[in-house]
Amino acid sequence: AEKVIQVWSTASRQEGEELTLDCSYETSQVLYHLFWYKHLLSGEMVFLIRQTSSSTAKERSGRYSVVFQKSLKSISLIISALQPDDSGKYFCALWEPSNYNVLYFGSGTKLTVEP
Amino acid sequence: AQTIHQWPVAEIKAVGSPLSLGCTIKGKSSPNLYWYWQATGGTLQQLFYSITVGQVESVVQLNLSASRPKDDQFILSTEKLLLSHSGFYLCAWSLVGPSNERLFFGHGTKLSVL
């Protein structure tokens, strides 16, 4: 079974709108980290934001923020004031201490932002 | 500044032919190195990781092998390609584990097996 699931493979929005990308995950660990990455058309993978399971803070970085629902094993990435440069593929990822050197990714959501 | 270079950018290969993909990291000493793979529509899967020269651990069995002949070099290879090997391959590095340090990815290699 997949450990990280991103249901939507594609999404499309207009410039200036807000978008929520959903991700669900499976883990039996108490401590774990969740990450959001953006995969650019150039191939480069860019780190966006991290959520630690033990943190109750609402993580935010610029126009990126997350909604972490630990009991539901769900994390959503919210991108506000979308710009055409936000187009790309967004990946959710899970890290567990029992698999210290492994990062589990979802299948990604491809976002297109129209001007 | 550290850089990560992957080669080739793209490959078209025949089933049964050999494959060698490479990755070089400059500007960082003794990084952790990783290979990832994504089939079209599939999850981005970690294939291998290496903590030090000469040591490589397999995460997913895909009839591929990896080697780390030098501190800054990571090679992914197979002697016989399968159709299922098609996809996008990404090399990445981190200073410690991926939880303590962000992963820095290369630009990737698109592999088409025909």
PDB file of C-alpha atoms in Angstrom:
ATOM      1  CA  ALA A   1       0.000   0.000   0.000  1.00  0.00           C
ATOM      2  CA  GLU A   2       1.151   3.524  -0.734  1.00  0.00           C
ATOM      3  CA  LYS A   3       2.336   5.473   2.278  1.00  0.00           C
ATOM      4  CA  VAL A   4       1.598   8.869   0.757  1.00  0.00           C
ATOM      5  CA  ILE A   5      -1.446   9.559  -1.382  1.00  0.00           C
ATOM      6  CA  GLN A   6      -2.178  12.627  -3.437  1.00  0.00           C
ATOM      7  CA  VAL A   7      -5.568  12.103  -4.976  1.00  0.00           C
ATOM      8  CA  TRP A   8      -5.553  14.905  -7.515  1.00  0.00           C
ATOM      9  CA  SER A   9      -3.091  14.467 -10.333  1.00  0.00           C
ATOM     10  CA  THR A  10      -3.865  17.855 -11.886  1.00  0.00           C
ATOM     11  CA  ALA A  11      -5.269  21.221 -10.839  1.00  0.00           C
ATOM     12  CA  SER A  12      -5.903  24.472 -12.651  1.00  0.00           C
ATOM     13  CA  ARG A  13      -6.485  27.972 -11.269  1.00  0.00           C
ATOM     14  CA  GLN A  14      -6.476  31.611 -12.326  1.00  0.00           C
ATOM     15  CA  GLU A  15      -3.860  34.084 -11.234  1.00  0.00           C
ATOM     16  CA  GLY A  16      -4.677  35.630  -7.857  1.00  0.00           C
ATOM     17  CA  GLU A  17      -6.764  32.695  -6.632  1.00  0.00           C
ATOM     18  CA  GLU A  18      -5.960  30.420  -3.731  1.00  0.00           C
ATOM     19  CA  LEU A  19      -5.351  26.674  -4.020  1.00  0.00           C
ATOM     20  CA  THR A  20      -5.433  23.819  -1.552  1.00  0.00           C
ATOM     21  CA  LEU A  21      -3.528  20.624  -2.343  1.00  0.00           C
ATOM     22  CA  ASP A  22      -4.433  17.580  -0.284  1.00  0.00           C
ATOM     23  CA  CYS A  23      -2.249  14.755   0.896  1.00  0.00           C
ATOM     24  CA  SER A  24      -2.965  11.766   3.108  1.00  0.00           C
ATOM     25  CA  TYR A  25      -0.378   9.456   4.581  1.00  0.00           C
ATOM     26  CA  GLU A  26       0.023   6.271   6.512  1.00  0.00           C
ATOM     27  CA  THR A  27       2.387   5.794   9.436  1.00  0.00           C
ATOM     28  CA  SER A  28       2.486   4.031  12.789  1.00  0.00           C
ATOM     29  CA  GLN A  29       5.223   6.313  14.093  1.00  0.00           C
ATOM     30  CA  VAL A  30       4.575   8.946  16.740  1.00  0.00           C
ATOM     31  CA  LEU A  31       7.282  11.245  15.436  1.00  0.00           C
ATOM     32  CA  TYR A  32       7.510  11.956  11.748  1.00  0.00           C
ATOM     33  CA  HIS A  33       7.947  14.813   9.333  1.00  0.00           C
ATOM     34  CA  LEU A  34       5.898  15.840   6.344  1.00  0.00           C
ATOM     35  CA  PHE A  35       7.277  17.890   3.488  1.00  0.00           C
ATOM     36  CA  TRP A  36       5.964  19.711   0.466  1.00  0.00           C
ATOM     37  CA  TYR A  37       8.161  20.064  -2.590  1.00  0.00           C
ATOM     38  CA  LYS A  38       7.665  21.735  -5.949  1.00  0.00           C
ATOM     39  CA  HIS A  39       9.059  20.051  -9.036  1.00  0.00           C
ATOM     40  CA  LEU A  40       9.946  22.594 -11.661  1.00  0.00           C
ATOM     41  CA  LEU A  41       9.731  22.065 -15.402  1.00  0.00           C
ATOM     42  CA  SER A  42      13.522  22.273 -15.447  1.00  0.00           C
ATOM     43  CA  GLY A  43      13.629  19.120 -13.332  1.00  0.00           C
ATOM     44  CA  GLU A  44      14.742  20.795 -10.158  1.00  0.00           C
ATOM     45  CA  MET A  45      12.905  19.831  -6.940  1.00  0.00           C
ATOM     46  CA  VAL A  46      12.426  22.751  -4.578  1.00  0.00           C
ATOM     47  CA  PHE A  47      11.674  22.417  -0.861  1.00  0.00           C
ATOM     48  CA  LEU A  48       8.631  24.472   0.188  1.00  0.00           C
ATOM     49  CA  ILE A  49       7.637  23.728   3.758  1.00  0.00           C
ATOM     50  CA  ARG A  50       7.941  21.128   6.534  1.00  0.00           C
ATOM     51  CA  GLN A  51       5.509  20.001   9.229  1.00  0.00           C
ATOM     52  CA  THR A  52       6.710  18.038  12.244  1.00  0.00           C
ATOM     53  CA  SER A  53       4.178  15.670  13.810  1.00  0.00           C
ATOM     54  CA  SER A  54       4.870  16.986  17.306  1.00  0.00           C
ATOM     55  CA  SER A  55       4.307  20.601  16.343  1.00  0.00           C
ATOM     56  CA  THR A  56       0.989  22.339  16.833  1.00  0.00           C
ATOM     57  CA  ALA A  57       2.180  25.497  15.118  1.00  0.00           C
ATOM     58  CA  LYS A  58       0.571  26.362  11.838  1.00  0.00           C
ATOM     59  CA  GLU A  59       3.533  26.282   9.510  1.00  0.00           C
ATOM     60  CA  ARG A  60       3.829  29.083   7.012  1.00  0.00           C
ATOM     61  CA  SER A  61       6.435  30.230   4.547  1.00  0.00           C
ATOM     62  CA  GLY A  62       5.608  33.225   2.426  1.00  0.00           C
ATOM     63  CA  ARG A  63       2.513  32.398   0.366  1.00  0.00           C
ATOM     64  CA  TYR A  64       2.676  28.758   1.451  1.00  0.00           C
ATOM     65  CA  SER A  65       0.925  27.440   4.529  1.00  0.00           C
ATOM     66  CA  VAL A  66      -0.265  24.048   5.697  1.00  0.00           C
ATOM     67  CA  VAL A  67      -3.309  22.619   7.410  1.00  0.00           C
ATOM     68  CA  PHE A  68      -2.221  19.623   9.448  1.00  0.00           C
ATOM     69  CA  GLN A  69      -4.912  17.232  10.659  1.00  0.00           C
ATOM     70  CA  LYS A  70      -2.924  14.683  12.582  1.00  0.00           C
ATOM     71  CA  SER A  71      -5.841  12.530  13.669  1.00  0.00           C
ATOM     72  CA  LEU A  72      -6.953  12.209  10.061  1.00  0.00           C
ATOM     73  CA  LYS A  73      -3.389  11.696   8.821  1.00  0.00           C
ATOM     74  CA  SER A  74      -3.878  14.502   6.419  1.00  0.00           C
ATOM     75  CA  ILE A  75      -1.884  17.540   5.434  1.00  0.00           C
ATOM     76  CA  SER A  76      -2.895  20.202   2.952  1.00  0.00           C
ATOM     77  CA  LEU A  77      -0.742  22.807   1.268  1.00  0.00           C
ATOM     78  CA  ILE A  78      -2.371  26.173   0.711  1.00  0.00           C
ATOM     79  CA  ILE A  79      -0.909  28.535  -1.852  1.00  0.00           C
ATOM     80  CA  SER A  80      -2.355  32.035  -1.752  1.00  0.00           C
ATOM     81  CA  ALA A  81      -2.371  34.725  -4.426  1.00  0.00           C
ATOM     82  CA  LEU A  82      -1.399  32.305  -7.180  1.00  0.00           C
ATOM     83  CA  GLN A  83       0.989  33.426  -9.878  1.00  0.00           C
ATOM     84  CA  PRO A  84       1.779  31.808 -13.232  1.00  0.00           C
ATOM     85  CA  ASP A  85       5.220  30.897 -11.849  1.00  0.00           C
ATOM     86  CA  ASP A  86       3.496  28.683  -9.318  1.00  0.00           C
ATOM     87  CA  SER A  87       2.799  26.265 -12.128  1.00  0.00           C
ATOM     88  CA  GLY A  88       4.586  22.991 -11.619  1.00  0.00           C
ATOM     89  CA  LYS A  89       4.214  19.657  -9.900  1.00  0.00           C
ATOM     90  CA  TYR A  90       3.764  19.558  -6.139  1.00  0.00           C
ATOM     91  CA  PHE A  91       4.826  16.580  -4.073  1.00  0.00           C
ATOM     92  CA  CYS A  92       3.946  15.619  -0.545  1.00  0.00           C
ATOM     93  CA  ALA A  93       6.518  13.488   1.317  1.00  0.00           C
ATOM     94  CA  LEU A  94       6.750  11.576   4.586  1.00  0.00           C
ATOM     95  CA  TRP A  95       9.797  10.812   6.709  1.00  0.00           C
ATOM     96  CA  GLU A  96       9.816   8.298   9.579  1.00  0.00           C
ATOM     97  CA  PRO A  97      12.673   7.768  12.064  1.00  0.00           C
ATOM     98  CA  SER A  98      12.437   3.996  11.601  1.00  0.00           C
ATOM     99  CA  ASN A  99      13.471   4.537   7.995  1.00  0.00           C
ATOM    100  CA  TYR A 100      15.983   7.247   8.657  1.00  0.00           C
ATOM    101  CA  ASN A 101      17.368   7.573   5.155  1.00  0.00           C
ATOM    102  CA  VAL A 102      14.154   7.110   3.225  1.00  0.00           C
ATOM    103  CA  LEU A 103      11.670   9.764   2.116  1.00  0.00           C
ATOM    104  CA  TYR A 104       8.269   8.552   0.882  1.00  0.00           C
ATOM    105  CA  PHE A 105       6.690  10.692  -1.801  1.00  0.00           C
ATOM    106  CA  GLY A 106       3.220  10.818  -3.256  1.00  0.00           C
ATOM    107  CA  SER A 107       2.507  10.839  -6.972  1.00  0.00           C
ATOM    108  CA  GLY A 108       2.351  14.629  -7.175  1.00  0.00           C
ATOM    109  CA  THR A 109      -0.228  17.150  -8.342  1.00  0.00           C
ATOM    110  CA  LYS A 110       0.459  19.123 -11.489  1.00  0.00           C
ATOM    111  CA  LEU A 111      -0.705  22.715 -11.110  1.00  0.00           C
ATOM    112  CA  THR A 112      -1.368  25.118 -13.956  1.00  0.00           C
ATOM    113  CA  VAL A 113      -1.938  28.779 -13.156  1.00  0.00           C
ATOM    114  CA  GLU A 114      -3.441  30.821 -15.974  1.00  0.00           C
ATOM    115  CA  PRO A 115      -2.687  34.552 -16.202  1.00  0.00           C
TER     116      PRO A 115
ATOM    117  CA  ALA B   1      28.129  26.944  -3.792  1.00  0.00           C
ATOM    118  CA  GLN B   2      27.162  23.315  -4.038  1.00  0.00           C
ATOM    119  CA  THR B   3      25.898  21.963  -7.342  1.00  0.00           C
ATOM    120  CA  ILE B   4      24.397  18.689  -8.425  1.00  0.00           C
ATOM    121  CA  HIS B   5      24.755  17.521 -11.986  1.00  0.00           C
ATOM    122  CA  GLN B   6      22.919  14.616 -13.541  1.00  0.00           C
ATOM    123  CA  TRP B   7      23.661  12.996 -16.863  1.00  0.00           C
ATOM    124  CA  PRO B   8      22.305  12.391 -19.379  1.00  0.00           C
ATOM    125  CA  VAL B   9      19.301  14.677 -19.473  1.00  0.00           C
ATOM    126  CA  ALA B  10      17.341  12.131 -21.473  1.00  0.00           C
ATOM    127  CA  GLU B  11      17.851   8.653 -22.880  1.00  0.00           C
ATOM    128  CA  ILE B  12      15.987   6.464 -25.319  1.00  0.00           C
ATOM    129  CA  LYS B  13      17.063   2.839 -24.976  1.00  0.00           C
ATOM    130  CA  ALA B  14      16.002  -0.537 -26.248  1.00  0.00           C
ATOM    131  CA  VAL B  15      14.707  -3.296 -24.004  1.00  0.00           C
ATOM    132  CA  GLY B  16      17.582  -5.529 -22.987  1.00  0.00           C
ATOM    133  CA  SER B  17      20.240  -2.884 -23.455  1.00  0.00           C
ATOM    134  CA  PRO B  18      22.479  -1.660 -20.608  1.00  0.00           C
ATOM    135  CA  LEU B  19      22.012   1.619 -18.790  1.00  0.00           C
ATOM    136  CA  SER B  20      24.210   3.922 -16.789  1.00  0.00           C
ATOM    137  CA  LEU B  21      22.986   7.170 -15.218  1.00  0.00           C
ATOM    138  CA  GLY B  22      25.283   9.442 -13.303  1.00  0.00           C
ATOM    139  CA  CYS B  23      25.196  12.124 -10.685  1.00  0.00           C
ATOM    140  CA  THR B  24      27.971  14.377  -9.385  1.00  0.00           C
ATOM    141  CA  ILE B  25      27.836  16.679  -6.392  1.00  0.00           C
ATOM    142  CA  LYS B  26      30.307  19.517  -6.120  1.00  0.00           C
ATOM    143  CA  GLY B  27      30.923  21.761  -3.155  1.00  0.00           C
ATOM    144  CA  LYS B  28      29.922  19.367  -0.380  1.00  0.00           C
ATOM    145  CA  SER B  29      32.057  16.828   1.417  1.00  0.00           C
ATOM    146  CA  SER B  30      30.640  13.396   2.282  1.00  0.00           C
ATOM    147  CA  PRO B  31      27.005  14.068   1.414  1.00  0.00           C
ATOM    148  CA  ASN B  32      24.266  11.476   1.715  1.00  0.00           C
ATOM    149  CA  LEU B  33      23.207  10.524  -1.807  1.00  0.00           C
ATOM    150  CA  TYR B  34      19.892   9.205  -3.109  1.00  0.00           C
ATOM    151  CA  TRP B  35      18.327   7.884  -6.307  1.00  0.00           C
ATOM    152  CA  TYR B  36      14.617   8.390  -6.949  1.00  0.00           C
ATOM    153  CA  TRP B  37      12.389   7.142  -9.764  1.00  0.00           C
ATOM    154  CA  GLN B  38       8.916   8.007 -10.963  1.00  0.00           C
ATOM    155  CA  ALA B  39       6.983   6.111 -13.584  1.00  0.00           C
ATOM    156  CA  THR B  40       4.338   8.080 -15.462  1.00  0.00           C
ATOM    157  CA  GLY B  41       1.429   8.592 -13.057  1.00  0.00           C
ATOM    158  CA  GLY B  42       3.208   6.786 -10.238  1.00  0.00           C
ATOM    159  CA  THR B  43       4.671   7.839  -6.935  1.00  0.00           C
ATOM    160  CA  LEU B  44       8.181   9.195  -6.670  1.00  0.00           C
ATOM    161  CA  GLN B  45      10.007   6.209  -5.204  1.00  0.00           C
ATOM    162  CA  GLN B  46      13.332   6.158  -3.488  1.00  0.00           C
ATOM    163  CA  LEU B  47      15.516   3.434  -4.991  1.00  0.00           C
ATOM    164  CA  PHE B  48      18.857   3.696  -3.203  1.00  0.00           C
ATOM    165  CA  TYR B  49      20.773   5.722  -0.683  1.00  0.00           C
ATOM    166  CA  SER B  50      24.428   5.995   0.173  1.00  0.00           C
ATOM    167  CA  ILE B  51      25.973   7.372   3.347  1.00  0.00           C
ATOM    168  CA  THR B  52      29.586   6.948   2.343  1.00  0.00           C
ATOM    169  CA  VAL B  53      31.846   5.913  -0.511  1.00  0.00           C
ATOM    170  CA  GLY B  54      31.482   2.284  -1.473  1.00  0.00           C
ATOM    171  CA  GLN B  55      28.315   1.739   0.563  1.00  0.00           C
ATOM    172  CA  VAL B  56      24.902   1.670  -1.075  1.00  0.00           C
ATOM    173  CA  GLU B  57      21.612   0.516   0.416  1.00  0.00           C
ATOM    174  CA  SER B  58      18.662  -0.597  -1.698  1.00  0.00           C
ATOM    175  CA  VAL B  59      15.167   0.610  -0.812  1.00  0.00           C
ATOM    176  CA  VAL B  60      13.096  -0.747  -3.707  1.00  0.00           C
ATOM    177  CA  GLN B  61      13.967  -3.724  -5.893  1.00  0.00           C
ATOM    178  CA  LEU B  62      13.645  -2.810  -9.549  1.00  0.00           C
ATOM    179  CA  ASN B  63      16.431  -4.870 -11.129  1.00  0.00           C
ATOM    180  CA  LEU B  64      18.692  -1.861 -10.908  1.00  0.00           C
ATOM    181  CA  SER B  65      21.953  -1.379  -9.075  1.00  0.00           C
ATOM    182  CA  ALA B  66      23.786   1.623  -7.749  1.00  0.00           C
ATOM    183  CA  SER B  67      27.360   2.383  -6.846  1.00  0.00           C
ATOM    184  CA  ARG B  68      29.286   5.188  -5.239  1.00  0.00           C
ATOM    185  CA  PRO B  69      32.810   4.989  -6.624  1.00  0.00           C
ATOM    186  CA  LYS B  70      33.816   8.413  -5.329  1.00  0.00           C
ATOM    187  CA  ASP B  71      32.596  10.697  -2.558  1.00  0.00           C
ATOM    188  CA  ASP B  72      30.925  13.026  -5.015  1.00  0.00           C
ATOM    189  CA  GLN B  73      29.619  10.491  -7.540  1.00  0.00           C
ATOM    190  CA  PHE B  74      26.575   8.227  -7.612  1.00  0.00           C
ATOM    191  CA  ILE B  75      25.884   5.820 -10.484  1.00  0.00           C
ATOM    192  CA  LEU B  76      22.661   3.980 -11.324  1.00  0.00           C
ATOM    193  CA  SER B  77      22.905   1.077 -13.728  1.00  0.00           C
ATOM    194  CA  THR B  78      21.557  -2.144 -15.098  1.00  0.00           C
ATOM    195  CA  GLU B  79      22.814  -4.629 -17.653  1.00  0.00           C
ATOM    196  CA  LYS B  80      19.370  -5.304 -19.122  1.00  0.00           C
ATOM    197  CA  LEU B  81      16.666  -2.693 -19.308  1.00  0.00           C
ATOM    198  CA  LEU B  82      13.005  -3.577 -18.951  1.00  0.00           C
ATOM    199  CA  LEU B  83      10.047  -1.643 -20.310  1.00  0.00           C
ATOM    200  CA  SER B  84       9.064  -0.955 -16.705  1.00  0.00           C
ATOM    201  CA  HIS B  85      12.273   1.020 -16.174  1.00  0.00           C
ATOM    202  CA  SER B  86      10.898   3.913 -18.170  1.00  0.00           C
ATOM    203  CA  GLY B  87      10.331   7.053 -16.173  1.00  0.00           C
ATOM    204  CA  PHE B  88      12.069   9.957 -14.574  1.00  0.00           C
ATOM    205  CA  TYR B  89      15.170   9.475 -12.428  1.00  0.00           C
ATOM    206  CA  LEU B  90      16.273  12.000  -9.863  1.00  0.00           C
ATOM    207  CA  CYS B  91      19.493  12.116  -7.892  1.00  0.00           C
ATOM    208  CA  ALA B  92      19.534  13.989  -4.598  1.00  0.00           C
ATOM    209  CA  TRP B  93      21.831  14.806  -1.694  1.00  0.00           C
ATOM    210  CA  SER B  94      21.564  15.915   1.905  1.00  0.00           C
ATOM    211  CA  LEU B  95      24.072  16.630   4.658  1.00  0.00           C
ATOM    212  CA  VAL B  96      22.540  14.236   7.163  1.00  0.00           C
ATOM    213  CA  GLY B  97      19.241  12.391   6.816  1.00  0.00           C
ATOM    214  CA  PRO B  98      16.385  13.862   4.815  1.00  0.00           C
ATOM    215  CA  SER B  99      14.536  14.868   7.982  1.00  0.00           C
ATOM    216  CA  ASN B 100      17.295  17.083   9.322  1.00  0.00           C
ATOM    217  CA  GLU B 101      18.274  18.733   6.150  1.00  0.00           C
ATOM    218  CA  ARG B 102      16.399  19.479   3.034  1.00  0.00           C
ATOM    219  CA  LEU B 103      17.008  17.284   0.061  1.00  0.00           C
ATOM    220  CA  PHE B 104      18.624  18.971  -2.890  1.00  0.00           C
ATOM    221  CA  PHE B 105      17.638  17.418  -6.168  1.00  0.00           C
ATOM    222  CA  GLY B 106      19.254  17.352  -9.559  1.00  0.00           C
ATOM    223  CA  HIS B 107      17.415  18.184 -12.755  1.00  0.00           C
ATOM    224  CA  GLY B 108      16.685  14.545 -13.486  1.00  0.00           C
ATOM    225  CA  THR B 109      16.992  12.120 -16.379  1.00  0.00           C
ATOM    226  CA  LYS B 110      14.039  11.101 -18.505  1.00  0.00           C
ATOM    227  CA  LEU B 111      14.396   7.485 -19.607  1.00  0.00           C
ATOM    228  CA  SER B 112      12.286   5.930 -22.340  1.00  0.00           C
ATOM    229  CA  VAL B 113      12.670   2.205 -22.859  1.00  0.00           C
ATOM    230  CA  LEU B 114      11.273   0.955 -26.170  1.00  0.00           C
TER     231      LEU B 114
END
